[in-house]
Coordinates of C-alpha atoms and ligand atoms in Angstrom, one line a residue:
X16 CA -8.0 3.9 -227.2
X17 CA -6.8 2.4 -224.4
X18 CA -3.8 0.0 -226.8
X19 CA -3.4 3.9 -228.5
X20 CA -2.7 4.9 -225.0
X21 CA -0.4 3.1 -224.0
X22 CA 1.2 3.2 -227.0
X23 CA 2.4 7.0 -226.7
X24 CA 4.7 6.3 -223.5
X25 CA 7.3 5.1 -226.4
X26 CA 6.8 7.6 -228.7
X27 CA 8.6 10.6 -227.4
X28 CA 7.8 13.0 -230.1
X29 CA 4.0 12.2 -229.4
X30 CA 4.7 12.0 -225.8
X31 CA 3.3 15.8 -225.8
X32 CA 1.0 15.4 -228.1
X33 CA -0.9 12.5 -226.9
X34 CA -0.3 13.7 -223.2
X35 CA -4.3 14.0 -222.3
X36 CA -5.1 10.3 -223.2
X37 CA -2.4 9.3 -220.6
X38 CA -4.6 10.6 -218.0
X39 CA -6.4 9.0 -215.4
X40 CA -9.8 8.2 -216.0
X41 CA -11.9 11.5 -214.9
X42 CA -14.3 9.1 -213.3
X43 CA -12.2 7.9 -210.6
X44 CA -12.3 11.4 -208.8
X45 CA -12.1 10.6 -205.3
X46 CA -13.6 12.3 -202.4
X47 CA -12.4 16.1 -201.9
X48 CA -9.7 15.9 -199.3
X49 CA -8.4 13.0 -201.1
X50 CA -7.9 14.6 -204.6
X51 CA -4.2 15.4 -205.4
X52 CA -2.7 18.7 -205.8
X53 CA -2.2 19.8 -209.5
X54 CA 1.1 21.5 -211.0
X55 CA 3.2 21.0 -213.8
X56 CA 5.7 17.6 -213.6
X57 CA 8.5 19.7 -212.5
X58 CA 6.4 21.0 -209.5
X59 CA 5.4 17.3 -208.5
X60 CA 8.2 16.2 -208.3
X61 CA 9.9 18.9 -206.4
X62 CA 7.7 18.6 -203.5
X63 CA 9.2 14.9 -203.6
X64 CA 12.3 16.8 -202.8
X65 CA 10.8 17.6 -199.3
X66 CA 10.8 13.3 -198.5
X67 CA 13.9 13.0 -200.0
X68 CA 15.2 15.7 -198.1
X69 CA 14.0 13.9 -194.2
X70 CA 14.7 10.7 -195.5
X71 CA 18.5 11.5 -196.8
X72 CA 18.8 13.5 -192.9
X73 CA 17.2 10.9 -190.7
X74 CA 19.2 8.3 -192.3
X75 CA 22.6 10.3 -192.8
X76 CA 22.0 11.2 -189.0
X77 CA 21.5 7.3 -187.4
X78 CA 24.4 6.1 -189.1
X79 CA 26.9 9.2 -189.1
X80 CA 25.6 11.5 -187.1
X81 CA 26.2 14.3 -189.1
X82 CA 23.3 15.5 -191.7
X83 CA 23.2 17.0 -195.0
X84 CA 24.6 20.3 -193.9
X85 CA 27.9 18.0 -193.7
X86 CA 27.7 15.5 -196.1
X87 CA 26.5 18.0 -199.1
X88 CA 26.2 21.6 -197.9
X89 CA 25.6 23.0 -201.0
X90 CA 22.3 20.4 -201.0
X91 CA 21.0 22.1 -198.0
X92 CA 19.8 25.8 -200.1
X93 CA 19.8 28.1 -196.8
X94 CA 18.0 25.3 -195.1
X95 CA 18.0 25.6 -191.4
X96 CA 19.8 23.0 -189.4
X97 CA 18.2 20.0 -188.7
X98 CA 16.8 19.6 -184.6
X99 CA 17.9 16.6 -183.4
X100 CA 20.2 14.7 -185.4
X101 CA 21.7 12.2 -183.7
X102 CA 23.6 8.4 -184.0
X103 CA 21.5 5.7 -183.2
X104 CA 22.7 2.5 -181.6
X105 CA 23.1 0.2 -184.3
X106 CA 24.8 -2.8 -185.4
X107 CA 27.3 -2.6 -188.1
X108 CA 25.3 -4.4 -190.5
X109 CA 21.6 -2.4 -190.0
X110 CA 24.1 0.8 -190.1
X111 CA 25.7 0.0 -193.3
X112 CA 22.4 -0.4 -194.9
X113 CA 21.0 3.3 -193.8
X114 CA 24.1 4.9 -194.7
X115 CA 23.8 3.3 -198.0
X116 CA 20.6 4.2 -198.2
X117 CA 21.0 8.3 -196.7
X118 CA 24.0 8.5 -199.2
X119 CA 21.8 6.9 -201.9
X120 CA 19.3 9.6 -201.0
X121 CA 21.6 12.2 -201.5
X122 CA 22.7 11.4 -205.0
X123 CA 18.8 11.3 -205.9
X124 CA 18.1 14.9 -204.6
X125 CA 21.3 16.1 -206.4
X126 CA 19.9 14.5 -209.3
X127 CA 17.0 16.1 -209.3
X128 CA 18.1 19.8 -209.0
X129 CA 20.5 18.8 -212.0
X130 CA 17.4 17.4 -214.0
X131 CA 15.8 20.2 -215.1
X132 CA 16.3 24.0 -214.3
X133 CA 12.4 24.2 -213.8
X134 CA 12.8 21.8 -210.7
X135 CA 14.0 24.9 -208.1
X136 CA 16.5 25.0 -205.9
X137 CA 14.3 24.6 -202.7
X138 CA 15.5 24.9 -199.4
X139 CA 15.9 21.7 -197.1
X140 CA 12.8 22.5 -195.0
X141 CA 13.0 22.6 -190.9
X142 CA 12.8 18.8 -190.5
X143 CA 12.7 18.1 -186.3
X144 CA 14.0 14.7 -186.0
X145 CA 14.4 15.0 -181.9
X146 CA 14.1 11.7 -179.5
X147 CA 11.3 13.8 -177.9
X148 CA 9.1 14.5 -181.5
X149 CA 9.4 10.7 -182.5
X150 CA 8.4 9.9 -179.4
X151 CA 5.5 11.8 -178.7
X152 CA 4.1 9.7 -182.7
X153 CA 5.2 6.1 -181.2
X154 CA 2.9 7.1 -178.3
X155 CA -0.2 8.4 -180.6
X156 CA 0.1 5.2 -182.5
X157 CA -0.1 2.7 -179.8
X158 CA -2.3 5.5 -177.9
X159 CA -0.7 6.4 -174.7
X160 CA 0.3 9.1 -173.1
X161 CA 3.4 8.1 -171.8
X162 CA 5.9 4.7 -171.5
X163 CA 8.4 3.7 -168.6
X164 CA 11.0 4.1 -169.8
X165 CA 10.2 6.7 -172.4
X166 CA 10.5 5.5 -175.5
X167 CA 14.1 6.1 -177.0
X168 CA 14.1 5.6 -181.1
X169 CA 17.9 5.9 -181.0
X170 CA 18.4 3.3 -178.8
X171 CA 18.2 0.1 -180.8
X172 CA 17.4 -0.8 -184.4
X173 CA 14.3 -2.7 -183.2
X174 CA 13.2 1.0 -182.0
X175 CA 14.0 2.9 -185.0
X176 CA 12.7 1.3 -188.0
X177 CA 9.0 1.4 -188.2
X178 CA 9.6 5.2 -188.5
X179 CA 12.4 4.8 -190.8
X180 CA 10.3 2.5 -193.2
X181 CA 7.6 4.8 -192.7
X182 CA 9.4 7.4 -194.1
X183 CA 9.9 5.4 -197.0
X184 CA 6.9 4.3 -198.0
X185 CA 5.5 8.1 -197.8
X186 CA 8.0 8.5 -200.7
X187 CA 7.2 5.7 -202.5
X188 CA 3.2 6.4 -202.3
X189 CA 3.9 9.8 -203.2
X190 CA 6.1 9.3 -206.2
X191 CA 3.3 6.2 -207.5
X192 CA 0.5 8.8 -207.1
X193 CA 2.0 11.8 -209.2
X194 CA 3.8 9.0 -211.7
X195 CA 0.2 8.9 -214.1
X196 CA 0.7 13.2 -214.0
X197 CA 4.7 13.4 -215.1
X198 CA 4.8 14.6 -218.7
X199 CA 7.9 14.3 -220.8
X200 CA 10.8 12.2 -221.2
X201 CA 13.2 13.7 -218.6
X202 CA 10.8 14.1 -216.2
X203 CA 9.1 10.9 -216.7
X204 CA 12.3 9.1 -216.4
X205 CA 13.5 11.1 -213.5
X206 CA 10.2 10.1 -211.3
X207 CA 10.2 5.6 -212.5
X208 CA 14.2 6.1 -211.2
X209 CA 13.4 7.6 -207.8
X210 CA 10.5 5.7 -207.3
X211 CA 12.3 2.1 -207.9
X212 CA 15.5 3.2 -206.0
X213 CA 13.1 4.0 -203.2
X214 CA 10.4 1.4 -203.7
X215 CA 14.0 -1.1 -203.4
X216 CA 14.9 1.0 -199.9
X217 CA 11.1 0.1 -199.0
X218 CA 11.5 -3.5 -200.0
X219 CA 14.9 -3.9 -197.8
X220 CA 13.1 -2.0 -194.6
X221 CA 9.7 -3.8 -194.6
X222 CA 11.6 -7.0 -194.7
X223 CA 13.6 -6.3 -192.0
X224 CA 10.9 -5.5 -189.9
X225 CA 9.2 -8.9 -191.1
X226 CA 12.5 -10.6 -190.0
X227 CA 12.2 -9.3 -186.3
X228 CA 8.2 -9.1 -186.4
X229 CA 7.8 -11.3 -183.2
X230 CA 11.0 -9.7 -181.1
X231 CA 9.8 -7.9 -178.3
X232 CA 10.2 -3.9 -177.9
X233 CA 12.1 -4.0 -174.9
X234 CA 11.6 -3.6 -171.8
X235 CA 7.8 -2.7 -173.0
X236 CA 5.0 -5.6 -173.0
X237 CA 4.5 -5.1 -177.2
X238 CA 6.2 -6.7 -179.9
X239 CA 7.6 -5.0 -183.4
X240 CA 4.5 -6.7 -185.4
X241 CA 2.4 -3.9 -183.2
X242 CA 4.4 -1.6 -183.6
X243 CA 4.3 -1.3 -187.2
X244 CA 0.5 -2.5 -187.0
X245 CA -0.4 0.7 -185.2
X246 CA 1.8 2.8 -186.8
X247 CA 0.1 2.0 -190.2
X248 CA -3.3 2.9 -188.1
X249 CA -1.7 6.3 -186.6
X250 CA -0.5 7.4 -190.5
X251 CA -4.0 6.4 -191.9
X252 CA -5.6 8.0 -189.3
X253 CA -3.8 11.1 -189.9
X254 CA -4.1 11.1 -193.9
X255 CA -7.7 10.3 -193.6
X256 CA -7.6 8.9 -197.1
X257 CA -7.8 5.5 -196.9
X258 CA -6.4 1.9 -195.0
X259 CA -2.9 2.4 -197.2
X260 CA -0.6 1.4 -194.5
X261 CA -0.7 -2.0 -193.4
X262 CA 0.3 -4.0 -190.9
X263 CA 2.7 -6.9 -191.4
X264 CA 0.2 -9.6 -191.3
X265 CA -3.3 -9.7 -193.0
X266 CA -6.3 -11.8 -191.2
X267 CA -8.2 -13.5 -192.9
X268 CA -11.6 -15.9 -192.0
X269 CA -9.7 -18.8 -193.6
X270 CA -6.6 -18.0 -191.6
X271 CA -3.6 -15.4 -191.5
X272 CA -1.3 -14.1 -194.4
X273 CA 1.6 -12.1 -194.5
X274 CA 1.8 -8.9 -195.9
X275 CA 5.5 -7.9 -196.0
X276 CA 4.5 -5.6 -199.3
X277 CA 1.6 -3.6 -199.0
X278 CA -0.6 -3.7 -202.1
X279 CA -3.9 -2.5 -203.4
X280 CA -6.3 -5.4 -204.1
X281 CA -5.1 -5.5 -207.9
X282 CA -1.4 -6.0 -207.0
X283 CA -0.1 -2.3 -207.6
X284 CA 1.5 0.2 -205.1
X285 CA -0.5 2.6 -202.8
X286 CA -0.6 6.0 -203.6
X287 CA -0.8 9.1 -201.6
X288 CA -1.5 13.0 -202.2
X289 CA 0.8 15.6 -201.3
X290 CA -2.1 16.8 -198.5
X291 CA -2.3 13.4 -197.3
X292 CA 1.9 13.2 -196.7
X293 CA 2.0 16.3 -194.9
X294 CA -1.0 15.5 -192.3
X295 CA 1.3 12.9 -191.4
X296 CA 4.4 14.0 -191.1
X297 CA 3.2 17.4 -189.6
X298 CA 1.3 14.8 -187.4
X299 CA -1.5 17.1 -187.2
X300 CA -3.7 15.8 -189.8
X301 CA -4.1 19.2 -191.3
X302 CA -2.1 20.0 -194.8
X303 CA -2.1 23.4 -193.9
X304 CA -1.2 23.2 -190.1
X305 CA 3.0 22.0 -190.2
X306 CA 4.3 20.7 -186.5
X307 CA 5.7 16.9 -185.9
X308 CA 8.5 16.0 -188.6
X309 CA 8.7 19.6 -190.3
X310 CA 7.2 22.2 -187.7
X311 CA 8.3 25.3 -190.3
X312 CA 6.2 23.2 -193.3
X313 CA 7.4 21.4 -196.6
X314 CA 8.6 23.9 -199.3
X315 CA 8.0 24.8 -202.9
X316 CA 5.3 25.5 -205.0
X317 CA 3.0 22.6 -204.0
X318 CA 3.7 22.8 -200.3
X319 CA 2.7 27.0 -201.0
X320 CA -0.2 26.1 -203.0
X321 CA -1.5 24.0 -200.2
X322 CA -1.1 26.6 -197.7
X323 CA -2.8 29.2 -200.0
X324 CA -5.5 27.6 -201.5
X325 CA -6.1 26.6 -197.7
X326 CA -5.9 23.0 -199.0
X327 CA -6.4 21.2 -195.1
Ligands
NAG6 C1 11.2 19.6 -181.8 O1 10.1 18.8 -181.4 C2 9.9 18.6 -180.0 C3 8.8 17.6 -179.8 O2 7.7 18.0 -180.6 C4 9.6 19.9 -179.4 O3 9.5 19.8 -178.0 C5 10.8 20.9 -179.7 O4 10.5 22.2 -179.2 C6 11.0 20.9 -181.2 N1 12.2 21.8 -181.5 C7 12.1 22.9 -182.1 C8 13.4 23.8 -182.1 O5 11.1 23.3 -182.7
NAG7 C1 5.8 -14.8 -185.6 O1 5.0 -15.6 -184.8 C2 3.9 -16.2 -185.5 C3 3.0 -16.9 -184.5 O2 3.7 -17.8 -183.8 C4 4.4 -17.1 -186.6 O3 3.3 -17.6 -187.4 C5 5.3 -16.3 -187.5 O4 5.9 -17.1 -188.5 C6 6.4 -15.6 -186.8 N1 7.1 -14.7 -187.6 C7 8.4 -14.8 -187.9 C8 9.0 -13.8 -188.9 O5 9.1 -15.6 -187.5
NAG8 C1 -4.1 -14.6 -186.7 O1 -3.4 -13.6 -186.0 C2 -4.1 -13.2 -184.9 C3 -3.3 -12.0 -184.3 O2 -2.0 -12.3 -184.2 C4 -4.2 -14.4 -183.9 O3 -4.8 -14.0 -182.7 C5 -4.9 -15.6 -184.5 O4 -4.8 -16.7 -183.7 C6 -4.2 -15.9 -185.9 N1 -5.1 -16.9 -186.6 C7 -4.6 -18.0 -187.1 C8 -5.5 -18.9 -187.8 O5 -3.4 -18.3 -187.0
NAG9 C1 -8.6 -3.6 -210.3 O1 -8.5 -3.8 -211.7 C2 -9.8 -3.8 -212.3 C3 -9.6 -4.2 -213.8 O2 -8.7 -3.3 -214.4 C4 -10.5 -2.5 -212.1 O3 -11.8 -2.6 -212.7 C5 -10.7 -2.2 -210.6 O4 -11.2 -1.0 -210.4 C6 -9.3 -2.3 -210.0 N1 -9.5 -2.2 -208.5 C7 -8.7 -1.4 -207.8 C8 -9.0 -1.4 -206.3 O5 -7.9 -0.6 -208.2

């Protein structure tokens, strides 16, 4: 069965056919709040849009200043306009990459809408990408109330990229958890293509952050290894599915290990739900309750389904 199974992922005109044996096994069903959202392929993937969507903005907006509303207006689908957008202090090198990247971005959600007509049009969501709303998650991760100086993600790249790699790696985990679920040739090639191009991104950021691990978050008494420590914490916390996010060093008795790529214990990618994405990036740990990141919600039919079927 399991040779049989595999098997069918070349075979397009069995593709269909064969779908079911594709599955994951039906023992592995994970607790409740934990278990994914079902929808047809074209649904998954366009609450992927939603990520893409705050990952193409936040990027677009530290390197350029101007958002997707600029940059591709006919991308934005009576969207509002992003709060908060704003160039962050960057060298030219560390601004070249996230412009790559936010343009990158861009192409992929174009792609998308051109995939398949069953992937709709949705609009950009509210994403709030203010000084004041990244803040306010910098602060719940390292569990303060405030900093002096308040904490300025804009300032610096040392500042800004746990939250841009976290970003990231929401994308990636959701795109690796819906990827056993995408049936059909166009859509199964439309999800491995987003999810290496982004997986890549991931690669680039966490490595950065590795590189610059032991610098110090000035003028404040942590370093960047902390950070990033307790932001995994914060979004693990808030998904309340799991230790997924990790740190950028592993402890061991034996000794210490770095951990620049997070993995399971078998060597594959994480994977997150749509309901876990949302508690964190609404940052109120409830699917169903938007605020933080996207205080009007994530759109489509999953992000609908969720509120409806009062999917917390
Ligand atoms: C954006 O987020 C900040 C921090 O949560 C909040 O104070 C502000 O009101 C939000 N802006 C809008 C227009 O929702
Ligand atoms: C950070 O400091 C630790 C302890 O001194 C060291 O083992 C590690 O290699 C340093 N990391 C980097 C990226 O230099
Ligand atoms: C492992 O890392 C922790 C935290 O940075 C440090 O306190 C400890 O000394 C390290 N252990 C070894 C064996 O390097
Ligand atoms: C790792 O792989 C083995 C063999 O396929 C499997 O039995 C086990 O459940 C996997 N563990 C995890 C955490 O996925």
């Amino acid at each position: 069965m399991a040779s049989r199974s595999c098997f069918c992922a070349f075979l397009v005109l069995f593709l269909v056919a064969f779908e079911p044996t594709c599955k994951v096994k039906a023992t592995d069903i994970p607790p409740p709040l934990c278990r994914r959202v079902v929808g047809s392929s074209a649904e998954l993937i366009e609450f992927a849009v939603n990520l893409e969507y705050l990952i193409a903005e936040f990027f677009l907006c530290i390197s350029r200043g101007e958002g997707i509303n600029i940059i591709a207006p006919d991308l934005v689908h009576g969207g509002p306009i992003s709060i908060g957008c704003a160039t962050a202090n960057l060298d030219s090198a560390t601004r070249a990459i996230f412009e790559e990247f936010g343009i990158q971005t861009v192409r992929i959600l174009r792609t998308i809408f051109q995939t398949s007509s069953l992937i709709r049009e949705i609009p950009m969501p509210q994403i709030n990408i203010s000084v004041e709303t990244l803040r306010s998650l910098v602060y719940a991760a390292l569990g303060v109330n405030n900093l002096t100086p308040p904490y300025n993600i804009y300032a610096n790249k040392i500042n800004l990229l746990t939250a841009s790699t976290t970003f990231v790696s929401l994308a990636q985990q959701y795109l690796r958890g819906i990827s056993p679920y995408i049936v059909g040739d166009e859509f199964q090639q439309l999800t491995s293509s987003v999810l290496s191009t982004v997986s890549g991104n991931f690669g680039v950021l966490r490595g950065e952050l590795f590189r610059n691990e032991n610098v110090t978050v000035v003028p404040y008494n942590f370093n960047l290894g902390t950070l990033v420590e307790r932001g995994a914490q914060l979004v693990n916390r808030l998904a309340m599915c799991g230790d997924k996010d990790e740190g950028l060093t592993l402890q061991f008795e034996f000794g210490n290990a770095t951990n620049i790529i997070p993995f399971t214990p078998n060597f594959t990618a994480q994977t997150r739900t749509a309901r876990e994405v949302l508690r964190a990036l609404y940052g109120t740990g409830d699917a169903t309750r938007p605020g933080g990141l996207l205080p009007r919600g994530a759109t489509g039919r999953i992000a609908e389904k969720i509120v409806t079927l009062k999917l917390n």
